[in-house]
Structures are given as C-alpha cells and as structure tokens.
Amino acid sequence: MAIQLRLTHIDTACILIELNGYNILTDPTLDRAGHWYYHGAGAFSQKIASPALPAKGLPKVDLVLLSHHQHQDNLDKEGTRFLASVPLALSTHAAARKFKNVRGMAAWDSIDIRTPEVKGLRITATPAQHHPWWVPGFVAGKVVGFVIEWEGQKDGVLYISGDTVFFSGLNEVARRYKMNIGLFHVGSVQFRYLTALGRYTMNGRDLLKAAHLLKPGKIIPVHYKGWSHFKEEEATLRKTIAADAFAKDRSYFLLPGVTTMF
C-alpha cells in the first residue's frame, strides 16, 4: 500500500501528519497569541504568534504524539482541551500519570497501531535531553522524541526530535534508523535570567550537527518562532542552513496552515 504523507504546520511544534487519512497531531499548542505562561522552575514567557488553524478547524485526529506536557509551548490551555478529545496520545510516563488517554513511553519503547489506513504503523519513543548539560535533568523534566514507521517505507523513517539539545543520545538514533524525514525542534530556547546562555533546544548550528549525524533525506525545522523564549531569529536559522552544503538543498520550511505533500 502506497502511503500519501501530508504535513501541515499549525503552531510551534504542532504539526498535523496525515497518513492515508490517519491523522496524527504533535505537541498541541492552539492558544491565540498575547498571553504569558509559567513553565515551571521560575521560567515565564509570552506567546507572540497564533496558530494557523484553530482547534475547531482541525480534522478528526486519531493520535497525538506529545513530546512532554510540562511546558506550555508544547501543550497550552487550548491544546490540553483538545488532547482530552483524542482517543489516544503517546507521551512520557509523567504525562500518562496526569492524563487518562495518554500512554506513557520511555526511550526505545514501541507501540504498534492497528488501523486499516496504514499497514504496520509503529511508534517508537526516542531519547531527548531538554536542558544544557550542566543543568540537572529534573529542572526541565522528561521529554521524548518519536520515530514513525509503516510498511513499505523505502527511504527511511519519519523522525520527530522533541524538545532536545544536540547530545550523545542521538548517536543511537542514527545507529538504529535510516531517516527519510526529520522534524527538528529548534529555536534556541533560553531563560537568560535563570540559566544565562544555556540552551534547552537546538539552535541552527546544533541542527546542522544533528543533520550530519542522522543524515535525513529531508530536514524540516519546527519550534523556532512564536514565543518570547525562542532566542534565535528565523533569519539566522535560515542563513545557517543555507551556508551548509549538506543541509541547504534538503531543508524545508513549512508555511503555516499550508499542507505539503511528501
């Protein structure tokens, strides 16, 4: 069965992934711009961009892949309400303890999804490190990324990094998988009044390191604008990618609300 893959960027790291009519939504952030949010451990930020589509404008969603629930740039108020309407979500064990419809996963756990639209659909959680190396992990909490597989993939898997810095755990992702499409959470998240220039997600230079390691056929940056704690400008990210011979011809910036077929 040939799979028709369509991606629509909704907001931040919120992507609608359509696989032959089976719909997956990542990290639901669906609030409008203008509000301030508390993310824990003294971290505040403002949402400065609205979603390309409201919750009511989304199609029926069969599955949510939630990298983590504890930060509202990955799950905001409207996103939390939307999460409750979806039959199944996969996330961390901490998220599973909070939400009834969430199944918890640790790195390298796999779950097979039986659906007539997509044969052999399998979701595997991958490691992520959502903090600088010198900040204890409990400050930001557990995060996972995801690999999506299905029967007949010839060019490799679909990878979602989750909120992560470039770290040694990505070596095992590279060892295990041939990668067709990589959705990378970037933005250079910083809370300078708390941890100075320590980054909680990749910047453009880290994205290039990850791309050279993982070698995806297509590189799709997400999670790089829309919040005040994202400290790398989109123009800088684009310039960094354009200067790299490997990345420049395989990078795609999804237009908000516009569906792209892969």
PDB file of C-alpha atoms in Angstrom:
ATOM      1  CA  MET A   1       0.000   0.000   0.000  1.00  0.00           C
ATOM      2  CA  ALA A   2       1.439   3.352  -1.039  1.00  0.00           C
ATOM      3  CA  ILE A   3       1.304   5.934   1.728  1.00  0.00           C
ATOM      4  CA  GLN A   4       0.371   9.511   0.986  1.00  0.00           C
ATOM      5  CA  LEU A   5       2.120  11.689   3.587  1.00  0.00           C
ATOM      6  CA  ARG A   6       0.919  15.255   4.127  1.00  0.00           C
ATOM      7  CA  LEU A   7       2.314  17.698   6.684  1.00  0.00           C
ATOM      8  CA  THR A   8       0.674  20.906   7.893  1.00  0.00           C
ATOM      9  CA  HIS A   9       2.402  23.234  10.350  1.00  0.00           C
ATOM     10  CA  ILE A  10      -0.192  24.532  12.806  1.00  0.00           C
ATOM     11  CA  ASP A  11       1.855  26.228  15.552  1.00  0.00           C
ATOM     12  CA  THR A  12       5.273  25.943  17.262  1.00  0.00           C
ATOM     13  CA  ALA A  13       5.912  22.153  17.182  1.00  0.00           C
ATOM     14  CA  CYS A  14       2.260  21.371  16.440  1.00  0.00           C
ATOM     15  CA  ILE A  15       2.199  19.515  13.116  1.00  0.00           C
ATOM     16  CA  LEU A  16      -0.696  17.669  11.502  1.00  0.00           C
ATOM     17  CA  ILE A  17       0.660  14.457   9.968  1.00  0.00           C
ATOM     18  CA  GLU A  18      -1.784  12.808   7.575  1.00  0.00           C
ATOM     19  CA  LEU A  19      -1.063   9.226   6.535  1.00  0.00           C
ATOM     20  CA  ASN A  20      -3.691   7.981   4.081  1.00  0.00           C
ATOM     21  CA  GLY A  21      -6.357   9.623   6.204  1.00  0.00           C
ATOM     22  CA  TYR A  22      -4.957   8.502   9.570  1.00  0.00           C
ATOM     23  CA  ASN A  23      -4.295  11.779  11.357  1.00  0.00           C
ATOM     24  CA  ILE A  24      -1.563  12.404  13.926  1.00  0.00           C
ATOM     25  CA  LEU A  25      -1.079  15.716  15.722  1.00  0.00           C
ATOM     26  CA  THR A  26       2.149  16.590  17.514  1.00  0.00           C
ATOM     27  CA  ASP A  27       2.550  18.814  20.608  1.00  0.00           C
ATOM     28  CA  PRO A  28      -0.822  20.639  20.548  1.00  0.00           C
ATOM     29  CA  THR A  29      -0.418  24.394  21.058  1.00  0.00           C
ATOM     30  CA  LEU A  30      -3.642  26.064  19.987  1.00  0.00           C
ATOM     31  CA  ASP A  31      -3.968  29.221  22.124  1.00  0.00           C
ATOM     32  CA  ARG A  32      -4.032  32.602  20.449  1.00  0.00           C
ATOM     33  CA  ALA A  33      -1.107  34.981  20.934  1.00  0.00           C
ATOM     34  CA  GLY A  34      -0.781  37.514  23.725  1.00  0.00           C
ATOM     35  CA  HIS A  35      -0.800  35.534  26.962  1.00  0.00           C
ATOM     36  CA  TRP A  36       2.023  34.911  29.422  1.00  0.00           C
ATOM     37  CA  TYR A  37       2.719  31.377  30.652  1.00  0.00           C
ATOM     38  CA  TYR A  38       4.583  29.782  33.531  1.00  0.00           C
ATOM     39  CA  HIS A  39       6.634  26.751  32.520  1.00  0.00           C
ATOM     40  CA  GLY A  40       7.939  25.769  35.958  1.00  0.00           C
ATOM     41  CA  ALA A  41      11.237  26.308  37.797  1.00  0.00           C
ATOM     42  CA  GLY A  42      10.844  30.090  37.590  1.00  0.00           C
ATOM     43  CA  ALA A  43      10.521  30.200  33.780  1.00  0.00           C
ATOM     44  CA  PHE A  44       7.979  32.556  32.182  1.00  0.00           C
ATOM     45  CA  SER A  45       7.401  33.520  28.561  1.00  0.00           C
ATOM     46  CA  GLN A  46       4.839  35.103  26.263  1.00  0.00           C
ATOM     47  CA  LYS A  47       3.163  33.556  23.255  1.00  0.00           C
ATOM     48  CA  ILE A  48       3.613  36.010  20.398  1.00  0.00           C
ATOM     49  CA  ALA A  49       2.060  34.139  17.440  1.00  0.00           C
ATOM     50  CA  SER A  50      -1.311  32.484  16.941  1.00  0.00           C
ATOM     51  CA  PRO A  51      -1.932  29.044  15.402  1.00  0.00           C
ATOM     52  CA  ALA A  52      -2.532  28.860  11.675  1.00  0.00           C
ATOM     53  CA  LEU A  53      -5.690  26.861  12.364  1.00  0.00           C
ATOM     54  CA  PRO A  54      -7.903  26.885  15.463  1.00  0.00           C
ATOM     55  CA  ALA A  55      -8.794  23.645  17.211  1.00  0.00           C
ATOM     56  CA  LYS A  56     -12.203  23.665  15.513  1.00  0.00           C
ATOM     57  CA  GLY A  57     -10.516  23.919  12.119  1.00  0.00           C
ATOM     58  CA  LEU A  58      -8.607  20.652  12.519  1.00  0.00           C
ATOM     59  CA  PRO A  59      -9.832  17.362  11.054  1.00  0.00           C
ATOM     60  CA  LYS A  60     -10.553  14.389  13.277  1.00  0.00           C
ATOM     61  CA  VAL A  61      -7.297  13.444  14.974  1.00  0.00           C
ATOM     62  CA  ASP A  62      -6.649   9.764  15.695  1.00  0.00           C
ATOM     63  CA  LEU A  63      -3.438  10.081  17.694  1.00  0.00           C
ATOM     64  CA  VAL A  64      -1.452  12.765  19.496  1.00  0.00           C
ATOM     65  CA  LEU A  65       2.309  12.488  19.893  1.00  0.00           C
ATOM     66  CA  LEU A  66       3.205  14.691  22.840  1.00  0.00           C
ATOM     67  CA  SER A  67       6.921  15.085  23.496  1.00  0.00           C
ATOM     68  CA  HIS A  68       6.150  16.372  27.014  1.00  0.00           C
ATOM     69  CA  HIS A  69       3.314  18.039  28.867  1.00  0.00           C
ATOM     70  CA  GLN A  70       5.065  20.230  31.442  1.00  0.00           C
ATOM     71  CA  HIS A  71       5.876  23.228  29.209  1.00  0.00           C
ATOM     72  CA  GLN A  72       3.102  25.243  27.654  1.00  0.00           C
ATOM     73  CA  ASP A  73       4.937  25.912  24.414  1.00  0.00           C
ATOM     74  CA  ASN A  74       4.302  22.211  23.738  1.00  0.00           C
ATOM     75  CA  LEU A  75       0.897  21.859  25.397  1.00  0.00           C
ATOM     76  CA  ASP A  76      -1.018  25.042  26.146  1.00  0.00           C
ATOM     77  CA  LYS A  77      -4.520  25.560  27.536  1.00  0.00           C
ATOM     78  CA  GLU A  78      -6.493  25.023  24.331  1.00  0.00           C
ATOM     79  CA  GLY A  79      -4.108  22.211  23.415  1.00  0.00           C
ATOM     80  CA  THR A  80      -4.895  20.489  26.717  1.00  0.00           C
ATOM     81  CA  ARG A  81      -8.617  20.689  25.999  1.00  0.00           C
ATOM     82  CA  PHE A  82      -8.016  19.277  22.524  1.00  0.00           C
ATOM     83  CA  LEU A  83      -5.879  16.460  23.928  1.00  0.00           C
ATOM     84  CA  ALA A  84      -8.823  15.262  26.016  1.00  0.00           C
ATOM     85  CA  SER A  85     -10.907  14.788  22.839  1.00  0.00           C
ATOM     86  CA  VAL A  86      -8.448  12.437  21.134  1.00  0.00           C
ATOM     87  CA  PRO A  87      -8.795   8.660  21.661  1.00  0.00           C
ATOM     88  CA  LEU A  88      -5.085   8.034  22.233  1.00  0.00           C
ATOM     89  CA  ALA A  89      -1.954  10.031  22.956  1.00  0.00           C
ATOM     90  CA  LEU A  90       1.615   8.843  23.464  1.00  0.00           C
ATOM     91  CA  SER A  91       3.996  10.740  25.703  1.00  0.00           C
ATOM     92  CA  THR A  92       6.202  10.392  28.778  1.00  0.00           C
ATOM     93  CA  HIS A  93       5.222   8.364  31.822  1.00  0.00           C
ATOM     94  CA  ALA A  94       4.804  11.625  33.726  1.00  0.00           C
ATOM     95  CA  ALA A  95       2.204  12.768  31.203  1.00  0.00           C
ATOM     96  CA  ALA A  96       0.439   9.423  31.424  1.00  0.00           C
ATOM     97  CA  ARG A  97       0.024   9.901  35.162  1.00  0.00           C
ATOM     98  CA  LYS A  98      -1.744  13.218  34.519  1.00  0.00           C
ATOM     99  CA  PHE A  99      -3.968  12.446  31.507  1.00  0.00           C
ATOM    100  CA  LYS A 100      -6.239   9.406  31.220  1.00  0.00           C
ATOM    101  CA  ASN A 101      -5.906   8.969  27.462  1.00  0.00           C
ATOM    102  CA  VAL A 102      -2.087   9.140  27.419  1.00  0.00           C
ATOM    103  CA  ARG A 103       0.071   6.023  27.266  1.00  0.00           C
ATOM    104  CA  GLY A 104       3.490   6.520  28.788  1.00  0.00           C
ATOM    105  CA  MET A 105       6.676   5.635  26.958  1.00  0.00           C
ATOM    106  CA  ALA A 106      10.362   5.666  27.780  1.00  0.00           C
ATOM    107  CA  ALA A 107      13.117   5.840  25.187  1.00  0.00           C
ATOM    108  CA  TRP A 108      13.042   2.840  22.812  1.00  0.00           C
ATOM    109  CA  ASP A 109       9.561   1.691  23.846  1.00  0.00           C
ATOM    110  CA  SER A 110       7.480   0.845  20.764  1.00  0.00           C
ATOM    111  CA  ILE A 111       3.724   0.672  20.241  1.00  0.00           C
ATOM    112  CA  ASP A 112       2.019  -0.890  17.217  1.00  0.00           C
ATOM    113  CA  ILE A 113      -1.083   0.933  15.991  1.00  0.00           C
ATOM    114  CA  ARG A 114      -3.640  -1.190  14.145  1.00  0.00           C
ATOM    115  CA  THR A 115      -5.535   0.858  11.599  1.00  0.00           C
ATOM    116  CA  PRO A 116      -6.773  -0.026   8.089  1.00  0.00           C
ATOM    117  CA  GLU A 117      -5.360   3.229   6.675  1.00  0.00           C
ATOM    118  CA  VAL A 118      -1.712   2.442   7.445  1.00  0.00           C
ATOM    119  CA  LYS A 119      -0.293  -1.084   7.485  1.00  0.00           C
ATOM    120  CA  GLY A 120       2.407  -1.811  10.038  1.00  0.00           C
ATOM    121  CA  LEU A 121       2.166   1.554  11.791  1.00  0.00           C
ATOM    122  CA  ARG A 122       4.621   1.635  14.686  1.00  0.00           C
ATOM    123  CA  ILE A 123       5.609   4.465  17.006  1.00  0.00           C
ATOM    124  CA  THR A 124       8.903   4.301  18.905  1.00  0.00           C
ATOM    125  CA  ALA A 125       9.965   6.778  21.567  1.00  0.00           C
ATOM    126  CA  THR A 126      13.469   8.175  21.178  1.00  0.00           C
ATOM    127  CA  PRO A 127      15.773   9.863  23.713  1.00  0.00           C
ATOM    128  CA  ALA A 128      15.794  13.619  24.160  1.00  0.00           C
ATOM    129  CA  GLN A 129      17.676  15.963  26.514  1.00  0.00           C
ATOM    130  CA  HIS A 130      15.737  19.148  27.178  1.00  0.00           C
ATOM    131  CA  HIS A 131      18.386  21.032  29.136  1.00  0.00           C
ATOM    132  CA  PRO A 132      22.019  22.199  28.964  1.00  0.00           C
ATOM    133  CA  TRP A 133      24.493  19.553  30.110  1.00  0.00           C
ATOM    134  CA  TRP A 134      25.237  21.441  33.317  1.00  0.00           C
ATOM    135  CA  VAL A 135      21.592  21.828  34.414  1.00  0.00           C
ATOM    136  CA  PRO A 136      20.059  18.804  36.236  1.00  0.00           C
ATOM    137  CA  GLY A 137      17.515  16.920  34.161  1.00  0.00           C
ATOM    138  CA  PHE A 138      14.721  17.257  36.709  1.00  0.00           C
ATOM    139  CA  VAL A 139      14.631  21.036  36.161  1.00  0.00           C
ATOM    140  CA  ALA A 140      13.057  20.669  32.700  1.00  0.00           C
ATOM    141  CA  GLY A 141      11.659  17.166  33.183  1.00  0.00           C
ATOM    142  CA  LYS A 142      11.435  14.138  30.920  1.00  0.00           C
ATOM    143  CA  VAL A 143      10.973  14.526  27.179  1.00  0.00           C
ATOM    144  CA  VAL A 144      10.805  12.004  24.338  1.00  0.00           C
ATOM    145  CA  GLY A 145      11.071  12.188  20.585  1.00  0.00           C
ATOM    146  CA  PHE A 146       9.364   9.779  18.197  1.00  0.00           C
ATOM    147  CA  VAL A 147      10.036   7.605  15.184  1.00  0.00           C
ATOM    148  CA  ILE A 148       7.078   6.748  12.948  1.00  0.00           C
ATOM    149  CA  GLU A 149       7.334   3.621  10.791  1.00  0.00           C
ATOM    150  CA  TRP A 150       4.938   1.871   8.430  1.00  0.00           C
ATOM    151  CA  GLU A 151       5.011  -0.985   5.979  1.00  0.00           C
ATOM    152  CA  GLY A 152       6.705  -0.235   2.682  1.00  0.00           C
ATOM    153  CA  GLN A 153       8.952   2.632   3.779  1.00  0.00           C
ATOM    154  CA  LYS A 154      11.776   2.634   1.256  1.00  0.00           C
ATOM    155  CA  ASP A 155      13.620   5.842   2.069  1.00  0.00           C
ATOM    156  CA  GLY A 156      13.570   5.612   5.867  1.00  0.00           C
ATOM    157  CA  VAL A 157      11.501   6.622   8.868  1.00  0.00           C
ATOM    158  CA  LEU A 158       9.812   9.846   9.908  1.00  0.00           C
ATOM    159  CA  TYR A 159      11.637  11.246  12.960  1.00  0.00           C
ATOM    160  CA  ILE A 160      10.413  13.868  15.428  1.00  0.00           C
ATOM    161  CA  SER A 161      13.191  15.112  17.691  1.00  0.00           C
ATOM    162  CA  GLY A 162      11.053  16.515  20.507  1.00  0.00           C
ATOM    163  CA  ASP A 163      12.496  19.381  22.527  1.00  0.00           C
ATOM    164  CA  THR A 164      16.160  18.470  22.779  1.00  0.00           C
ATOM    165  CA  VAL A 165      19.659  19.826  22.562  1.00  0.00           C
ATOM    166  CA  PHE A 166      22.310  18.075  20.485  1.00  0.00           C
ATOM    167  CA  PHE A 167      23.614  15.331  22.791  1.00  0.00           C
ATOM    168  CA  SER A 168      25.150  11.856  22.741  1.00  0.00           C
ATOM    169  CA  GLY A 169      21.783  10.075  22.828  1.00  0.00           C
ATOM    170  CA  LEU A 170      21.269  10.979  19.173  1.00  0.00           C
ATOM    171  CA  ASN A 171      24.102   8.626  18.249  1.00  0.00           C
ATOM    172  CA  GLU A 172      21.873   5.640  18.995  1.00  0.00           C
ATOM    173  CA  VAL A 173      19.041   7.106  16.897  1.00  0.00           C
ATOM    174  CA  ALA A 174      21.494   7.357  13.991  1.00  0.00           C
ATOM    175  CA  ARG A 175      22.682   3.786  14.543  1.00  0.00           C
ATOM    176  CA  ARG A 176      19.182   2.298  14.585  1.00  0.00           C
ATOM    177  CA  TYR A 177      17.415   4.142  11.797  1.00  0.00           C
ATOM    178  CA  LYS A 178      17.705   5.205   8.218  1.00  0.00           C
ATOM    179  CA  MET A 179      15.859   8.528   8.172  1.00  0.00           C
ATOM    180  CA  ASN A 180      13.768   9.955   5.362  1.00  0.00           C
ATOM    181  CA  ILE A 181      12.206  12.988   7.094  1.00  0.00           C
ATOM    182  CA  GLY A 182      13.425  14.679  10.267  1.00  0.00           C
ATOM    183  CA  LEU A 183      11.247  17.194  12.126  1.00  0.00           C
ATOM    184  CA  PHE A 184      13.689  19.079  14.353  1.00  0.00           C
ATOM    185  CA  HIS A 185      12.665  21.260  17.298  1.00  0.00           C
ATOM    186  CA  VAL A 186      14.963  24.268  17.234  1.00  0.00           C
ATOM    187  CA  GLY A 187      14.595  27.900  18.380  1.00  0.00           C
ATOM    188  CA  SER A 188      17.497  28.063  20.844  1.00  0.00           C
ATOM    189  CA  VAL A 189      15.236  28.192  23.900  1.00  0.00           C
ATOM    190  CA  GLN A 190      16.868  30.184  26.706  1.00  0.00           C
ATOM    191  CA  PHE A 191      15.836  31.703  30.011  1.00  0.00           C
ATOM    192  CA  ARG A 192      18.761  34.067  30.432  1.00  0.00           C
ATOM    193  CA  TYR A 193      17.654  35.434  33.808  1.00  0.00           C
ATOM    194  CA  LEU A 194      17.769  31.866  35.179  1.00  0.00           C
ATOM    195  CA  THR A 195      20.496  29.953  33.312  1.00  0.00           C
ATOM    196  CA  ALA A 196      22.280  32.611  31.226  1.00  0.00           C
ATOM    197  CA  LEU A 197      23.027  31.383  27.699  1.00  0.00           C
ATOM    198  CA  GLY A 198      22.249  27.735  28.428  1.00  0.00           C
ATOM    199  CA  ARG A 199      20.096  26.301  25.636  1.00  0.00           C
ATOM    200  CA  TYR A 200      17.125  23.971  26.122  1.00  0.00           C
ATOM    201  CA  THR A 201      16.643  23.239  22.409  1.00  0.00           C
ATOM    202  CA  MET A 202      18.928  23.237  19.408  1.00  0.00           C
ATOM    203  CA  ASN A 203      19.950  26.335  17.502  1.00  0.00           C
ATOM    204  CA  GLY A 204      20.856  26.325  13.814  1.00  0.00           C
ATOM    205  CA  ARG A 205      24.405  25.121  14.387  1.00  0.00           C
ATOM    206  CA  ASP A 206      23.172  22.231  16.526  1.00  0.00           C
ATOM    207  CA  LEU A 207      20.604  21.367  13.877  1.00  0.00           C
ATOM    208  CA  LEU A 208      23.430  21.014  11.364  1.00  0.00           C
ATOM    209  CA  LYS A 209      25.305  18.709  13.751  1.00  0.00           C
ATOM    210  CA  ALA A 210      22.184  16.577  14.113  1.00  0.00           C
ATOM    211  CA  ALA A 211      21.590  16.565  10.367  1.00  0.00           C
ATOM    212  CA  HIS A 212      25.133  15.446   9.594  1.00  0.00           C
ATOM    213  CA  LEU A 213      24.814  12.689  12.192  1.00  0.00           C
ATOM    214  CA  LEU A 214      21.324  11.436  11.325  1.00  0.00           C
ATOM    215  CA  LYS A 215      21.510  12.125   7.567  1.00  0.00           C
ATOM    216  CA  PRO A 216      17.796  12.641   6.873  1.00  0.00           C
ATOM    217  CA  GLY A 217      16.713  12.952   3.275  1.00  0.00           C
ATOM    218  CA  LYS A 218      14.563  15.937   4.243  1.00  0.00           C
ATOM    219  CA  ILE A 219      15.168  18.367   7.115  1.00  0.00           C
ATOM    220  CA  ILE A 220      12.165  20.242   8.495  1.00  0.00           C
ATOM    221  CA  PRO A 221      12.821  22.784  11.264  1.00  0.00           C
ATOM    222  CA  VAL A 222       9.901  23.496  13.615  1.00  0.00           C
ATOM    223  CA  HIS A 223       9.557  25.118  17.055  1.00  0.00           C
ATOM    224  CA  TYR A 224      11.584  28.194  16.071  1.00  0.00           C
ATOM    225  CA  LYS A 225       9.177  31.105  16.425  1.00  0.00           C
ATOM    226  CA  GLY A 226       6.067  32.215  18.248  1.00  0.00           C
ATOM    227  CA  TRP A 227       7.348  32.520  21.833  1.00  0.00           C
ATOM    228  CA  SER A 228       9.480  35.097  23.616  1.00  0.00           C
ATOM    229  CA  HIS A 229      11.915  32.493  24.985  1.00  0.00           C
ATOM    230  CA  PHE A 230      12.990  31.409  21.492  1.00  0.00           C
ATOM    231  CA  LYS A 231      16.236  33.320  21.112  1.00  0.00           C
ATOM    232  CA  GLU A 232      17.407  32.531  17.573  1.00  0.00           C
ATOM    233  CA  GLU A 233      15.729  34.575  14.846  1.00  0.00           C
ATOM    234  CA  GLU A 234      14.296  32.745  11.847  1.00  0.00           C
ATOM    235  CA  ALA A 235      16.573  34.756   9.537  1.00  0.00           C
ATOM    236  CA  THR A 236      19.641  33.489  11.425  1.00  0.00           C
ATOM    237  CA  LEU A 237      18.402  29.907  11.267  1.00  0.00           C
ATOM    238  CA  ARG A 238      17.815  30.160   7.517  1.00  0.00           C
ATOM    239  CA  LYS A 239      21.231  31.737   6.935  1.00  0.00           C
ATOM    240  CA  THR A 240      22.960  28.991   8.925  1.00  0.00           C
ATOM    241  CA  ILE A 241      21.223  26.259   6.939  1.00  0.00           C
ATOM    242  CA  ALA A 242      21.838  27.983   3.596  1.00  0.00           C
ATOM    243  CA  ALA A 243      25.591  28.072   4.293  1.00  0.00           C
ATOM    244  CA  ASP A 244      25.793  24.285   4.740  1.00  0.00           C
ATOM    245  CA  ALA A 245      26.229  22.230   1.564  1.00  0.00           C
ATOM    246  CA  PHE A 246      24.577  19.121   3.031  1.00  0.00           C
ATOM    247  CA  ALA A 247      21.553  20.814   4.578  1.00  0.00           C
ATOM    248  CA  LYS A 248      20.644  23.633   2.210  1.00  0.00           C
ATOM    249  CA  ASP A 249      19.123  21.513  -0.565  1.00  0.00           C
ATOM    250  CA  ARG A 250      17.232  19.136   1.697  1.00  0.00           C
ATOM    251  CA  SER A 251      15.699  21.637   4.149  1.00  0.00           C
ATOM    252  CA  TYR A 252      12.046  22.629   4.013  1.00  0.00           C
ATOM    253  CA  PHE A 253      10.348  25.422   5.950  1.00  0.00           C
ATOM    254  CA  LEU A 254       6.653  24.581   6.142  1.00  0.00           C
ATOM    255  CA  LEU A 255       4.305  27.508   5.561  1.00  0.00           C
ATOM    256  CA  PRO A 256       1.828  27.855   8.459  1.00  0.00           C
ATOM    257  CA  GLY A 257      -1.529  26.334   7.575  1.00  0.00           C
ATOM    258  CA  VAL A 258      -0.375  25.150   4.150  1.00  0.00           C
ATOM    259  CA  THR A 259      -0.396  21.399   3.559  1.00  0.00           C
ATOM    260  CA  THR A 260       2.748  19.983   1.928  1.00  0.00           C
ATOM    261  CA  MET A 261       2.808  16.518   0.363  1.00  0.00           C
ATOM    262  CA  PHE A 262       5.901  14.331   0.756  1.00  0.00           C
TER     263      PHE A 262
END
